[in-house]
Amino acid sequence: FKQKTAYEMIWWLEFRRVLFRSHELVKLDPTNTDYVFNLVKAQLKLNKQHSAAFELDEYEKAGGKKNEQYFTLRGNIHRQLQEYSEAKTHYEKALQLNKDSRPQKEYVDALLGLSKVAHAENKTDERDSYLERALTSSPHHLKSWQWKAALAMAEIGRAHVWTPVTRSSRMPSSA
């Protein structure tokens, strides 16, 4: 059992409140893209991939539009379930739908998804290629830089990152 700080507890309660409210709104209008996709994103953050897939299935049955974000979310679900070929198929569909209007957020998110799939499959060159395309398409996309930093940290290793160094000017005179 890990004790949480007050800030973490408040954040978690707020997240749960928004998730619950989103679920109620989806019941009112199952084709509302914003409601459904926000609910699916929240469920993915909670590692509830099957619930997220169910919500997208219901959205599709109700006649919801299969757009770039839909396919990117489907890709995220399959990637988290380690169904990499399915994830790749959905990310590629998102790229195809978005090829004329890039660099939209969904285009970059699909490229990042493909990069993460390639990473899981130990395809380093492919991973780096997708990441570079994402960074080139949208240089200010925060998730792209976070993914690049995570990959760099994994390569460097934790032992080399925060090694304290004492400056010679701060050394005791007896040293």
Short mmCIF file of C-alpha atoms in Angstrom, two decimals:
data_model
loop_
_atom_site.label_atom_id
_atom_site.label_comp_id
_atom_site.label_asym_id
_atom_site.label_seq_id
_atom_site.Cartn_x
_atom_site.Cartn_y
_atom_site.Cartn_z
CA PHE A 1 0.00 0.00 0.00
CA LYS A 2 1.45 3.33 -1.08
CA GLN A 3 0.20 6.40 0.73
CA LYS A 4 -0.86 9.19 -1.62
CA THR A 5 -0.38 12.91 -1.15
CA ALA A 6 -3.41 15.19 -0.90
CA TYR A 7 -2.70 16.49 -4.41
CA GLU A 8 -2.71 12.96 -5.86
CA MET A 9 -5.98 12.14 -4.10
CA ILE A 10 -7.69 15.31 -5.33
CA TRP A 11 -6.45 14.69 -8.89
CA TRP A 12 -7.72 11.09 -8.76
CA LEU A 13 -11.13 12.12 -7.42
CA GLU A 14 -11.46 14.76 -10.14
CA PHE A 15 -10.46 12.21 -12.79
CA ARG A 16 -13.08 9.76 -11.50
CA ARG A 17 -15.74 12.52 -11.47
CA VAL A 18 -15.00 13.44 -15.09
CA LEU A 19 -14.97 9.77 -16.11
CA PHE A 20 -18.35 9.17 -14.45
CA ARG A 21 -19.83 12.33 -16.00
CA SER A 22 -18.51 11.37 -19.44
CA HIS A 23 -20.11 7.95 -19.16
CA GLU A 24 -23.49 9.55 -18.33
CA LEU A 25 -23.18 11.93 -21.30
CA VAL A 26 -22.37 9.04 -23.65
CA LYS A 27 -25.61 7.34 -22.60
CA LEU A 28 -27.50 10.49 -23.62
CA ASP A 29 -25.85 10.75 -27.04
CA PRO A 30 -23.77 7.70 -28.05
CA THR A 31 -22.69 9.35 -31.33
CA ASN A 32 -21.22 12.49 -29.74
CA THR A 33 -17.57 12.22 -30.73
CA ASP A 34 -16.23 14.38 -27.90
CA TYR A 35 -18.03 12.48 -25.16
CA VAL A 36 -17.22 9.02 -26.48
CA PHE A 37 -13.58 9.70 -27.34
CA ASN A 38 -12.88 11.42 -24.00
CA LEU A 39 -14.41 8.47 -22.18
CA VAL A 40 -12.32 6.03 -24.22
CA LYS A 41 -9.13 8.02 -23.49
CA ALA A 42 -9.93 8.00 -19.76
CA GLN A 43 -10.54 4.25 -19.81
CA LEU A 44 -7.23 3.69 -21.57
CA LYS A 45 -5.44 5.70 -18.86
CA LEU A 46 -7.03 3.35 -16.31
CA ASN A 47 -5.90 0.30 -18.34
CA LYS A 48 -9.51 -0.63 -19.12
CA GLN A 49 -8.92 -1.57 -22.75
CA HIS A 50 -11.93 -3.85 -23.02
CA SER A 51 -14.26 -1.15 -21.68
CA ALA A 52 -12.74 1.32 -24.12
CA ALA A 53 -13.27 -1.12 -27.00
CA PHE A 54 -16.88 -1.65 -25.89
CA GLU A 55 -17.54 2.12 -25.95
CA LEU A 56 -16.12 2.38 -29.48
CA ASP A 57 -18.24 -0.60 -30.56
CA GLU A 58 -21.36 1.10 -29.18
CA TYR A 59 -20.36 4.35 -30.89
CA GLU A 60 -20.00 2.49 -34.18
CA LYS A 61 -23.35 0.66 -33.76
CA ALA A 62 -25.07 3.99 -33.11
CA GLY A 63 -23.78 5.31 -36.44
CA GLY A 64 -20.79 7.30 -35.16
CA LYS A 65 -18.27 8.49 -37.73
CA LYS A 66 -15.05 6.50 -38.11
CA ASN A 67 -12.53 9.30 -38.36
CA GLU A 68 -8.80 9.63 -37.72
CA GLN A 69 -9.26 9.85 -33.97
CA TYR A 70 -11.46 6.73 -33.95
CA PHE A 71 -8.78 4.66 -35.70
CA THR A 72 -6.01 6.09 -33.53
CA LEU A 73 -7.94 5.15 -30.38
CA ARG A 74 -8.57 1.66 -31.79
CA GLY A 75 -4.84 1.41 -32.44
CA ASN A 76 -4.08 2.48 -28.87
CA ILE A 77 -6.43 -0.19 -27.51
CA HIS A 78 -4.80 -2.95 -29.56
CA ARG A 79 -1.28 -1.70 -28.75
CA GLN A 80 -2.01 -1.78 -25.02
CA LEU A 81 -3.38 -5.31 -25.43
CA GLN A 82 -0.12 -6.20 -27.27
CA GLU A 83 -2.04 -6.99 -30.47
CA TYR A 84 0.52 -5.22 -32.61
CA SER A 85 -0.61 -6.19 -36.12
CA GLU A 86 -4.15 -4.96 -35.36
CA ALA A 87 -2.77 -1.77 -33.81
CA LYS A 88 -0.63 -1.14 -36.89
CA THR A 89 -3.63 -1.60 -39.19
CA HIS A 90 -5.69 0.98 -37.28
CA TYR A 91 -2.86 3.52 -37.05
CA GLU A 92 -2.27 3.20 -40.81
CA LYS A 93 -5.99 3.79 -41.47
CA ALA A 94 -5.77 6.94 -39.34
CA LEU A 95 -2.79 8.13 -41.42
CA GLN A 96 -4.62 7.41 -44.67
CA LEU A 97 -7.67 9.43 -43.60
CA ASN A 98 -5.49 12.27 -42.39
CA LYS A 99 -2.95 12.46 -45.22
CA ASP A 100 -4.45 15.57 -46.80
CA SER A 101 -4.96 17.60 -43.64
CA ARG A 102 -1.80 16.94 -41.68
CA PRO A 103 -0.20 17.79 -39.33
CA GLN A 104 -3.31 17.36 -37.22
CA LYS A 105 -2.94 15.96 -33.74
CA GLU A 106 -4.42 12.62 -34.81
CA TYR A 107 -1.82 12.27 -37.57
CA VAL A 108 1.02 12.76 -35.09
CA ASP A 109 -0.66 10.48 -32.51
CA ALA A 110 -0.93 7.73 -35.14
CA LEU A 111 2.77 8.13 -36.00
CA LEU A 112 3.65 7.91 -32.31
CA GLY A 113 1.50 4.80 -31.99
CA LEU A 114 3.35 3.20 -34.90
CA SER A 115 6.65 4.19 -33.27
CA LYS A 116 5.60 2.50 -30.02
CA VAL A 117 4.50 -0.64 -31.87
CA ALA A 118 7.86 -0.78 -33.67
CA HIS A 119 9.60 -0.31 -30.31
CA ALA A 120 7.64 -3.21 -28.80
CA GLU A 121 8.64 -5.35 -31.79
CA ASN A 122 12.33 -4.32 -31.38
CA LYS A 123 12.39 -2.56 -34.78
CA THR A 124 14.63 0.36 -33.81
CA ASP A 125 15.05 1.91 -37.28
CA GLU A 126 11.31 1.81 -37.95
CA ARG A 127 10.60 3.25 -34.47
CA ASP A 128 13.00 6.14 -35.02
CA SER A 129 11.65 6.81 -38.50
CA TYR A 130 8.06 7.18 -37.24
CA LEU A 131 9.22 9.36 -34.36
CA GLU A 132 11.17 11.66 -36.68
CA ARG A 133 8.14 11.96 -38.98
CA ALA A 134 6.03 12.92 -35.96
CA LEU A 135 8.54 15.54 -34.80
CA THR A 136 8.92 16.94 -38.32
CA SER A 137 5.14 17.10 -38.86
CA SER A 138 4.47 18.90 -35.61
CA PRO A 139 7.57 20.17 -33.79
CA HIS A 140 5.54 21.44 -30.82
CA HIS A 141 3.68 18.19 -30.10
CA LEU A 142 4.50 17.48 -26.44
CA LYS A 143 3.85 13.72 -26.55
CA SER A 144 6.43 13.35 -29.35
CA TRP A 145 9.12 14.98 -27.24
CA GLN A 146 8.12 12.97 -24.18
CA TRP A 147 8.43 9.74 -26.17
CA LYS A 148 11.82 10.82 -27.54
CA ALA A 149 13.00 11.66 -24.00
CA ALA A 150 11.76 8.31 -22.67
CA LEU A 151 13.70 6.49 -25.40
CA ALA A 152 16.84 8.53 -24.66
CA MET A 153 16.54 7.79 -20.94
CA ALA A 154 16.21 4.08 -21.66
CA GLU A 155 19.37 4.17 -23.79
CA ILE A 156 21.44 6.16 -21.32
CA GLY A 157 20.34 4.22 -18.29
CA ARG A 158 19.42 5.69 -14.93
CA ALA A 159 22.90 5.41 -13.41
CA HIS A 160 24.33 8.02 -15.75
CA VAL A 161 21.59 10.61 -15.55
CA TRP A 162 21.72 12.28 -12.14
CA THR A 163 25.26 11.67 -10.98
CA PRO A 164 26.07 14.44 -8.49
CA VAL A 165 29.27 16.34 -9.12
CA THR A 166 30.95 18.52 -6.50
CA ARG A 167 32.67 21.54 -8.00
CA SER A 168 36.29 22.06 -7.00
CA SER A 169 35.39 25.51 -5.69
CA ARG A 170 33.04 23.88 -3.18
CA MET A 171 35.54 21.25 -2.04
CA PRO A 172 36.69 21.58 1.58
CA SER A 173 40.15 23.12 1.91
CA SER A 174 41.45 19.97 3.61
CA ALA A 175 40.77 17.91 0.49
#
